[in-house]
Amino acid sequence: MTSSPTSSGNTSSGNTRGRIFSGVQPTGNLHLGNYLGAIRNWVALQDSFESIYCVVDLHAITVAQDPAQLRQSTREVAASLIAAGISPERAIIFNQSQVPQHSQLAWIFSCVARLGWLNRMTQFKEKAGKNRENARVGLYSYPILMAADILAYRATHVPVGEDQKQHLELTRDIAQSFNQAYDVEFFPLPEPQILGSATRVMSLRDGASKMSKSDMSDNSRINLTDDRDQIAQKIRKAKTDPDALPSEEAGLEGRPEAQNLVGIYAALAGSSVGAVLAEFGGMGFGDFKPALADLSVEVLSPIGDNMRSLLENVDHIDHILEGGAARAEAIAAPIIDEVNEIVGFLGRKS
Ligand code: TYM
């Protein structure tokens, strides 16, 4: 009854390449951190894997959202993914709420995961802050829905930035625990793919905090919607230290802002930190920042331009998301049918 995934990532659809699932929240503009930590890798991996990329609107409502704004952001994020190079034909792009299997599996996983596991999640602690009693239950159980997202497709690989690592460990714990509880080898243990030299892009205003959509200061991040002038100005204003760049990587130790900007340059150039320092070592930020600004404009501004032109035809975006959702559901539905049977739910006969 239960087909088991093999180490090569075969799944019930007969796919032999392995299957990717990853997601992004529609809670505002995508920024350079999202791009370098995740989306750029999604683009690069879309032909080597069967790829499913999801705009996670169910996750977005774990904090208050204006409904009209949520709809708009969902379209904008979908447009950014396409503008960044994800092909809606080769990959599947859809928004999470259109595929009910995510929520169904999340409930089953809430009956597998343990309170102690969720209590360890650092992102909940950060987001809930001091007022934990007032935090929404959905914010707390957020990582369970994330496990359901991935495992509803029996995905084998999950490209993400470093901040998602703990959530993926929990996903593996849930998969293993389900398999053990029901004595099956049904779910694979998905591999996080944390790739490149910018897996944790830091704020441009503070090298100690992560670049994030929720930072009050817009100068802390480069948005994929920023125009050329905004991009260049934000780099010009980025916090730095007074020293010249070192020639070796070890010299970046204890210099978080320098480390961040060099890491961003390396990632945008498709090069390595060592190679960037070999080129710029000994130069001050007065020379390095204009080079970084030019490179950022060159790589990022076409994405913003593409995105704006895609958004001129909202119906087209909606059509892509609907088609993606139908393809996603065609994969997830038989998997959830099998899960229901494993768990012992009496299903419809026809
Ligand atoms: P989200 O929307 O916060 O971010 C989307 C992706 O961008 C990466 N990222 C970063 N990478 C490097 N530096 C940064 N400053 C930075 N900020 C964000 C994130 O690591 C992520 O890969 N919980 C997820 C969404 C999600 C998901 C999933 C991901 C829901 N279900 C299933 C993978 C698989 C989130 O909030 O990502």
GROMACS .gro file of C-alpha atoms and ligand atoms in nm:
model
  387
    1MET     CA    1   0.000   0.000   0.000
    2THR     CA    2   0.262   0.254   0.096
    3SER     CA    3   0.530   0.320  -0.161
    4SER     CA    4   0.855   0.415   0.009
    5PRO     CA    5   1.078   0.696  -0.113
    6THR     CA    6   1.427   0.584  -0.203
    7SER     CA    7   1.749   0.762  -0.118
    8SER     CA    8   1.760   0.908  -0.469
    9GLY     CA    9   1.438   1.084  -0.387
   10ASN     CA   10   1.197   0.880  -0.596
   11THR     CA   11   0.843   0.961  -0.508
   12SER     CA   12   0.501   0.826  -0.583
   13SER     CA   13   0.486   1.025  -0.906
   14GLY     CA   14   0.773   0.822  -1.047
   15ASN     CA   15   1.000   1.125  -1.039
   16THR     CA   16   1.368   1.030  -1.033
   17ARG     CA   17   1.532   1.371  -1.005
   18GLY     CA   18   1.429   1.440  -0.649
   19ARG     CA   19   1.170   1.697  -0.567
   20ILE     CA   20   1.216   2.048  -0.435
   21PHE     CA   21   0.968   2.239  -0.227
   22SER     CA   22   1.028   2.586  -0.094
   23GLY     CA   23   0.819   2.883   0.011
   24VAL     CA   24   0.818   3.255   0.068
   25GLN     CA   25   0.577   3.470   0.266
   26PRO     CA   26   0.373   3.739   0.091
   27THR     CA   27   0.423   3.987   0.373
   28GLY     CA   28   0.568   4.278   0.178
   29ASN     CA   29   0.844   4.333  -0.072
   30LEU     CA   30   1.100   4.066  -0.136
   31HIS     CA   31   1.449   4.187  -0.054
   32LEU     CA   32   1.808   4.107  -0.133
   33GLY     CA   33   1.823   3.851   0.152
   34ASN     CA   34   1.531   3.655   0.006
   35TYR     CA   35   1.691   3.675  -0.336
   36LEU     CA   36   2.044   3.566  -0.245
   37GLY     CA   37   1.947   3.326   0.034
   38ALA     CA   38   1.670   3.149  -0.154
   39ILE     CA   39   1.518   3.264  -0.481
   40ARG     CA   40   1.837   3.275  -0.683
   41ASN     CA   41   1.900   2.914  -0.582
   42TRP     CA   42   1.543   2.821  -0.674
   43VAL     CA   43   1.610   2.953  -1.024
   44ALA     CA   44   1.937   2.760  -1.048
   45LEU     CA   45   1.782   2.433  -0.927
   46GLN     CA   46   1.458   2.438  -1.124
   47ASP     CA   47   1.590   2.222  -1.407
   48SER     CA   48   1.779   1.970  -1.195
   49PHE     CA   49   1.480   1.890  -0.975
   50GLU     CA   50   1.107   1.875  -1.004
   51SER     CA   51   1.047   2.212  -0.840
   52ILE     CA   52   0.749   2.342  -0.645
   53TYR     CA   53   0.761   2.702  -0.526
   54CYS     CA   54   0.491   2.834  -0.302
   55VAL     CA   55   0.373   3.177  -0.191
   56VAL     CA   56   0.277   3.088   0.165
   57ASP     CA   57  -0.030   3.300   0.234
   58LEU     CA   58  -0.148   3.068   0.514
   59HIS     CA   59   0.176   3.143   0.697
   60ALA     CA   60   0.130   3.516   0.636
   61ILE     CA   61  -0.185   3.532   0.851
   62THR     CA   62   0.006   3.419   1.161
   63VAL     CA   63   0.040   3.797   1.205
   64ALA     CA   64  -0.235   4.050   1.129
   65GLN     CA   65  -0.286   4.116   0.756
   66ASP     CA   66  -0.508   4.353   0.566
   67PRO     CA   67  -0.702   4.122   0.326
   68ALA     CA   68  -0.670   4.347   0.018
   69GLN     CA   69  -0.300   4.399   0.088
   70LEU     CA   70  -0.246   4.024   0.131
   71ARG     CA   71  -0.401   3.955  -0.210
   72GLN     CA   72  -0.185   4.227  -0.366
   73SER     CA   73   0.134   4.101  -0.198
   74THR     CA   74   0.059   3.745  -0.309
   75ARG     CA   75   0.048   3.862  -0.670
   76GLU     CA   76   0.356   4.079  -0.626
   77VAL     CA   77   0.562   3.799  -0.477
   78ALA     CA   78   0.450   3.560  -0.751
   79ALA     CA   79   0.549   3.822  -1.010
   80SER     CA   80   0.891   3.865  -0.842
   81LEU     CA   81   0.957   3.493  -0.859
   82ILE     CA   82   0.880   3.487  -1.230
   83ALA     CA   83   1.074   3.811  -1.287
   84ALA     CA   84   1.374   3.658  -1.110
   85GLY     CA   85   1.378   3.370  -1.356
   86ILE     CA   86   1.150   3.096  -1.225
   87SER     CA   87   0.960   2.948  -1.515
   88PRO     CA   88   0.592   2.878  -1.443
   89GLU     CA   89   0.610   2.604  -1.707
   90ARG     CA   90   0.920   2.422  -1.582
   91ALA     CA   91   0.849   2.477  -1.214
   92ILE     CA   92   0.520   2.492  -1.027
   93ILE     CA   93   0.434   2.833  -0.877
   94PHE     CA   94   0.120   2.868  -0.668
   95ASN     CA   95  -0.019   3.014  -0.349
   96GLN     CA   96  -0.059   2.782  -0.054
   97SER     CA   97  -0.425   2.851   0.035
   98GLN     CA   98  -0.540   2.714  -0.303
   99VAL     CA   99  -0.421   2.365  -0.211
  100PRO     CA  100  -0.619   2.233   0.090
  101GLN     CA  101  -0.383   1.939   0.149
  102HIS     CA  102  -0.136   2.171   0.328
  103SER     CA  103  -0.386   2.244   0.605
  104GLN     CA  104  -0.508   1.884   0.621
  105LEU     CA  105  -0.159   1.746   0.673
  106ALA     CA  106  -0.076   2.025   0.920
  107TRP     CA  107  -0.352   1.898   1.149
  108ILE     CA  108  -0.225   1.542   1.132
  109PHE     CA  109   0.127   1.665   1.207
  110SER     CA  110   0.000   1.865   1.507
  111CYS     CA  111  -0.095   1.528   1.644
  112VAL     CA  112   0.260   1.398   1.584
  113ALA     CA  113   0.478   1.695   1.691
  114ARG     CA  114   0.543   1.758   2.061
  115LEU     CA  115   0.510   2.082   2.257
  116GLY     CA  116   0.872   2.055   2.363
  117TRP     CA  117   0.985   2.059   2.000
  118LEU     CA  118   0.794   2.379   1.927
  119ASN     CA  119   0.912   2.538   2.252
  120ARG     CA  120   1.266   2.523   2.118
  121MET     CA  121   1.193   2.725   1.801
  122THR     CA  122   1.397   3.044   1.819
  123GLN     CA  123   1.199   3.221   1.548
  124PHE     CA  124   0.880   3.198   1.755
  125LYS     CA  125   1.061   3.339   2.056
  126GLU     CA  126   1.192   3.630   1.847
  127LYS     CA  127   0.859   3.702   1.679
  128ALA     CA  128   0.640   3.662   1.986
  129GLY     CA  129   0.872   3.883   2.193
  130LYS     CA  130   0.797   3.935   2.560
  131ASN     CA  131   0.421   3.907   2.526
  132ARG     CA  132   0.403   3.533   2.454
  133GLU     CA  133   0.062   3.487   2.614
  134ASN     CA  134  -0.082   3.717   2.351
  135ALA     CA  135   0.088   3.550   2.053
  136ARG     CA  136  -0.141   3.372   1.808
  137VAL     CA  137  -0.152   2.992   1.825
  138GLY     CA  138  -0.079   2.990   1.450
  139LEU     CA  139   0.250   3.171   1.507
  140TYR     CA  140   0.346   2.900   1.753
  141SER     CA  141   0.245   2.609   1.532
  142TYR     CA  142   0.384   2.779   1.218
  143PRO     CA  143   0.669   2.523   1.176
  144ILE     CA  144   0.415   2.238   1.169
  145LEU     CA  145   0.246   2.393   0.867
  146MET     CA  146   0.588   2.432   0.711
  147ALA     CA  147   0.657   2.060   0.760
  148ALA     CA  148   0.320   1.988   0.600
  149ASP     CA  149   0.407   2.211   0.302
  150ILE     CA  150   0.718   2.011   0.232
  151LEU     CA  151   0.593   1.663   0.311
  152ALA     CA  152   0.256   1.695   0.134
  153TYR     CA  153   0.473   1.653  -0.177
  154ARG     CA  154   0.722   1.415  -0.017
  155ALA     CA  155   0.984   1.669  -0.123
  156THR     CA  156   1.344   1.559  -0.084
  157HIS     CA  157   1.528   1.894  -0.103
  158VAL     CA  158   1.446   2.233   0.044
  159PRO     CA  159   1.654   2.535  -0.066
  160VAL     CA  160   1.634   2.805   0.203
  161GLY     CA  161   1.838   3.070   0.382
  162GLU     CA  162   2.012   2.986   0.707
  163ASP     CA  163   1.730   3.123   0.924
  164GLN     CA  164   1.507   2.828   0.824
  165LYS     CA  165   1.751   2.558   0.933
  166GLN     CA  166   1.586   2.489   1.268
  167HIS     CA  167   1.243   2.461   1.105
  168LEU     CA  168   1.380   2.202   0.865
  169GLU     CA  169   1.526   2.001   1.151
  170LEU     CA  170   1.178   1.996   1.298
  171THR     CA  171   1.037   1.883   0.962
  172ARG     CA  172   1.277   1.590   0.966
  173ASP     CA  173   1.177   1.506   1.326
  174ILE     CA  174   0.810   1.510   1.229
  175ALA     CA  175   0.868   1.290   0.922
  176GLN     CA  176   1.067   1.040   1.127
  177SER     CA  177   0.819   1.040   1.410
  178PHE     CA  178   0.524   0.981   1.174
  179ASN     CA  179   0.709   0.694   1.005
  180GLN     CA  180   0.787   0.538   1.342
  181ALA     CA  181   0.442   0.589   1.492
  182TYR     CA  182   0.273   0.414   1.199
  183ASP     CA  183   0.555   0.173   1.123
  184VAL     CA  184   0.593   0.288   0.763
  185GLU     CA  185   0.869   0.437   0.552
  186PHE     CA  186   0.644   0.689   0.395
  187PHE     CA  187   0.797   1.033   0.433
  188PRO     CA  188   1.151   1.112   0.320
  189LEU     CA  189   1.373   1.316   0.553
  190PRO     CA  190   1.414   1.628   0.340
  191GLU     CA  191   1.758   1.782   0.298
  192PRO     CA  192   1.800   2.154   0.359
  193GLN     CA  193   1.996   2.321   0.083
  194ILE     CA  194   2.165   2.629   0.222
  195LEU     CA  195   2.376   2.739  -0.072
  196GLY     CA  196   2.611   3.019  -0.174
  197SER     CA  197   2.806   3.293   0.002
  198ALA     CA  198   2.503   3.490   0.123
  199THR     CA  199   2.295   3.242   0.322
  200ARG     CA  200   2.235   3.505   0.590
  201VAL     CA  201   2.232   3.857   0.446
  202MET     CA  202   2.251   4.116   0.721
  203SER     CA  203   2.086   4.458   0.751
  204LEU     CA  204   2.268   4.740   0.568
  205ARG     CA  205   2.228   4.952   0.883
  206ASP     CA  206   2.344   4.696   1.139
  207GLY     CA  207   2.574   4.404   1.064
  208ALA     CA  208   2.442   4.219   1.371
  209SER     CA  209   2.078   4.186   1.258
  210LYS     CA  210   1.933   3.996   0.965
  211MET     CA  211   1.803   4.181   0.659
  212SER     CA  212   1.429   4.153   0.702
  213LYS     CA  213   1.095   4.275   0.567
  214SER     CA  214   0.987   4.375   0.914
  215ASP     CA  215   1.279   4.613   0.986
  216MET     CA  216   1.138   4.965   1.042
  217SER     CA  217   1.412   5.122   0.832
  218ASP     CA  218   1.374   5.082   0.456
  219ASN     CA  219   1.744   5.170   0.426
  220SER     CA  220   1.825   4.843   0.603
  221ARG     CA  221   1.733   4.642   0.295
  222ILE     CA  222   1.734   4.650  -0.083
  223ASN     CA  223   1.390   4.560  -0.212
  224LEU     CA  224   1.353   4.383  -0.545
  225THR     CA  225   1.115   4.669  -0.633
  226ASP     CA  226   1.374   4.944  -0.569
  227ASP     CA  227   1.477   5.149  -0.871
  228ARG     CA  228   1.837   5.211  -0.976
  229ASP     CA  229   1.877   5.528  -0.769
  230GLN     CA  230   1.732   5.371  -0.456
  231ILE     CA  231   1.962   5.069  -0.485
  232ALA     CA  232   2.273   5.285  -0.535
  233GLN     CA  233   2.177   5.521  -0.254
  234LYS     CA  234   2.115   5.242  -0.004
  235ILE     CA  235   2.458   5.092  -0.078
  236ARG     CA  236   2.618   5.436  -0.046
  237LYS     CA  237   2.453   5.482   0.295
  238ALA     CA  238   2.532   5.128   0.417
  239LYS     CA  239   2.708   5.117   0.752
  240THR     CA  240   3.079   5.031   0.731
  241ASP     CA  241   3.392   5.063   0.942
  242PRO     CA  242   3.683   5.299   0.869
  243ASP     CA  243   3.938   5.032   0.771
  244ALA     CA  244   4.041   4.918   0.425
  245LEU     CA  245   3.927   4.575   0.304
  246PRO     CA  246   4.162   4.291   0.396
  247SER     CA  247   4.319   4.070   0.130
  248GLU     CA  248   4.231   3.746   0.308
  249GLU     CA  249   3.900   3.615   0.444
  250ALA     CA  250   4.038   3.588   0.799
  251GLY     CA  251   4.073   3.967   0.805
  252LEU     CA  252   3.692   4.003   0.796
  253GLU     CA  253   3.665   3.845   1.142
  254GLY     CA  254   3.498   4.088   1.385
  255ARG     CA  255   3.396   4.322   1.099
  256PRO     CA  256   3.032   4.223   1.041
  257GLU     CA  257   2.942   4.508   0.806
  258ALA     CA  258   3.247   4.451   0.587
  259GLN     CA  259   3.180   4.078   0.588
  260ASN     CA  260   2.819   4.136   0.483
  261LEU     CA  261   2.900   4.368   0.193
  262VAL     CA  262   3.178   4.144   0.063
  263GLY     CA  263   2.947   3.841   0.090
  264ILE     CA  264   2.678   4.028  -0.106
  265TYR     CA  265   2.929   4.125  -0.375
  266ALA     CA  266   3.054   3.766  -0.406
  267ALA     CA  267   2.701   3.627  -0.432
  268LEU     CA  268   2.590   3.885  -0.689
  269ALA     CA  269   2.904   3.832  -0.896
  270GLY     CA  270   2.873   3.452  -0.875
  271SER     CA  271   3.222   3.455  -0.727
  272SER     CA  272   3.374   3.373  -0.386
  273VAL     CA  273   3.463   3.592  -0.088
  274GLY     CA  274   3.830   3.502  -0.142
  275ALA     CA  275   3.820   3.614  -0.506
  276VAL     CA  276   3.646   3.942  -0.415
  277LEU     CA  277   3.910   4.017  -0.152
  278ALA     CA  278   4.188   3.930  -0.396
  279GLU     CA  279   4.044   4.203  -0.621
  280PHE     CA  280   3.949   4.467  -0.362
  281GLY     CA  281   4.188   4.394  -0.069
  282GLY     CA  282   4.365   4.713   0.044
  283MET     CA  283   4.092   4.941  -0.098
  284GLY     CA  284   3.865   5.149   0.124
  285PHE     CA  285   3.485   5.151   0.113
  286GLY     CA  286   3.503   5.472  -0.094
  287ASP     CA  287   3.618   5.250  -0.381
  288PHE     CA  288   3.435   4.932  -0.295
  289LYS     CA  289   3.085   5.077  -0.248
  290PRO     CA  290   3.053   5.224  -0.601
  291ALA     CA  291   3.159   4.887  -0.747
  292LEU     CA  292   2.902   4.710  -0.527
  293ALA     CA  293   2.634   4.964  -0.620
  294ASP     CA  294   2.699   4.915  -0.994
  295LEU     CA  295   2.689   4.537  -0.961
  296SER     CA  296   2.369   4.548  -0.751
  297VAL     CA  297   2.196   4.773  -1.002
  298GLU     CA  298   2.309   4.551  -1.289
  299VAL     CA  299   2.173   4.232  -1.131
  300LEU     CA  300   1.866   4.357  -0.945
  301SER     CA  301   1.711   4.636  -1.148
  302PRO     CA  302   1.607   4.412  -1.443
  303ILE     CA  303   1.414   4.197  -1.192
  304GLY     CA  304   1.223   4.504  -1.068
  305ASP     CA  305   1.155   4.613  -1.428
  306ASN     CA  306   1.027   4.267  -1.522
  307MET     CA  307   0.812   4.248  -1.216
  308ARG     CA  308   0.646   4.583  -1.286
  309SER     CA  309   0.561   4.482  -1.640
  310LEU     CA  310   0.423   4.144  -1.525
  311LEU     CA  311   0.199   4.322  -1.275
  312GLU     CA  312   0.038   4.520  -1.553
  313ASN     CA  313  -0.153   4.201  -1.629
  314VAL     CA  314  -0.289   4.077  -1.297
  315ASP     CA  315  -0.518   3.825  -1.467
  316HIS     CA  316  -0.214   3.656  -1.615
  317ILE     CA  317  -0.054   3.622  -1.269
  318ASP     CA  318  -0.379   3.484  -1.125
  319HIS     CA  319  -0.399   3.238  -1.413
  320ILE     CA  320  -0.043   3.116  -1.345
  321LEU     CA  321  -0.118   3.070  -0.974
  322GLU     CA  322  -0.439   2.882  -1.047
  323GLY     CA  323  -0.267   2.652  -1.297
  324GLY     CA  324   0.018   2.596  -1.051
  325ALA     CA  325  -0.226   2.512  -0.773
  326ALA     CA  326  -0.399   2.251  -0.992
  327ARG     CA  327  -0.063   2.088  -1.072
  328ALA     CA  328   0.041   2.101  -0.706
  329GLU     CA  329  -0.285   1.948  -0.590
  330ALA     CA  330  -0.251   1.668  -0.845
  331ILE     CA  331   0.072   1.570  -0.666
  332ALA     CA  332  -0.041   1.628  -0.308
  333ALA     CA  333  -0.390   1.476  -0.320
  334PRO     CA  334  -0.287   1.111  -0.373
  335ILE     CA  335  -0.013   1.151  -0.109
  336ILE     CA  336  -0.265   1.279   0.146
  337ASP     CA  337  -0.505   0.999   0.049
  338GLU     CA  338  -0.231   0.753   0.143
  339VAL     CA  339  -0.162   0.940   0.467
  340ASN     CA  340  -0.532   0.924   0.557
  341GLU     CA  341  -0.530   0.552   0.500
  342ILE     CA  342  -0.213   0.503   0.706
  343VAL     CA  343  -0.365   0.703   0.992
  344GLY     CA  344  -0.686   0.499   0.977
  345PHE     CA  345  -0.939   0.749   0.849
  346LEU     CA  346  -1.234   0.594   0.673
  347GLY     CA  347  -1.242   0.755   0.328
  348ARG     CA  348  -1.494   0.784   0.048
  349LYS     CA  349  -1.523   0.476  -0.168
  350SER     CA  350  -1.575   0.676  -0.488
  351TYM     P1  351   1.058   3.401   0.440
  351TYM     O1  352   0.940   3.446   0.363
  351TYM     O2  353   1.095   3.473   0.565
  351TYM     O3  354   1.186   3.402   0.347
  351TYM     C1  355   1.189   3.336   0.222
  351TYM     C2  356   1.328   3.278   0.199
  351TYM     O4  357   1.427   3.382   0.207
  351TYM     C3  358   1.528   3.345   0.300
  351TYM     N1  359   1.574   3.466   0.370
  351TYM     C4  360   1.703   3.502   0.379
  351TYM     N2  361   1.816   3.445   0.332
  351TYM     C5  362   1.932   3.508   0.357
  351TYM     N3  363   1.942   3.626   0.426
  351TYM     C6  364   1.831   3.685   0.476
  351TYM     N4  365   1.840   3.801   0.541
  351TYM     C7  366   1.704   3.623   0.453
  351TYM     N5  367   1.576   3.656   0.486
  351TYM     C8  368   1.498   3.557   0.435
  351TYM     C9  369   1.459   3.250   0.397
  351TYM     O5  370   1.553   3.166   0.461
  351TYM    C10  371   1.366   3.174   0.306
  351TYM     O6  372   1.433   3.067   0.244
  351TYM     N6  373   0.904   2.993   0.684
  351TYM    C11  374   0.948   3.042   0.556
  351TYM    C12  375   0.851   3.016   0.442
  351TYM    C13  376   0.809   2.874   0.426
  351TYM    C14  377   0.887   2.767   0.374
  351TYM    C15  378   0.802   2.653   0.373
  351TYM    C16  379   1.020   2.757   0.332
  351TYM    C17  380   0.684   2.824   0.452
  351TYM     N7  381   0.680   2.691   0.421
  351TYM    C18  382   0.847   2.527   0.333
  351TYM    C19  383   1.064   2.632   0.288
  351TYM    C20  384   0.980   2.520   0.289
  351TYM    C21  385   0.968   3.192   0.566
  351TYM     O7  386   0.910   3.260   0.647
  351TYM     O8  387   1.047   3.245   0.469
   0.00000   0.00000   0.00000
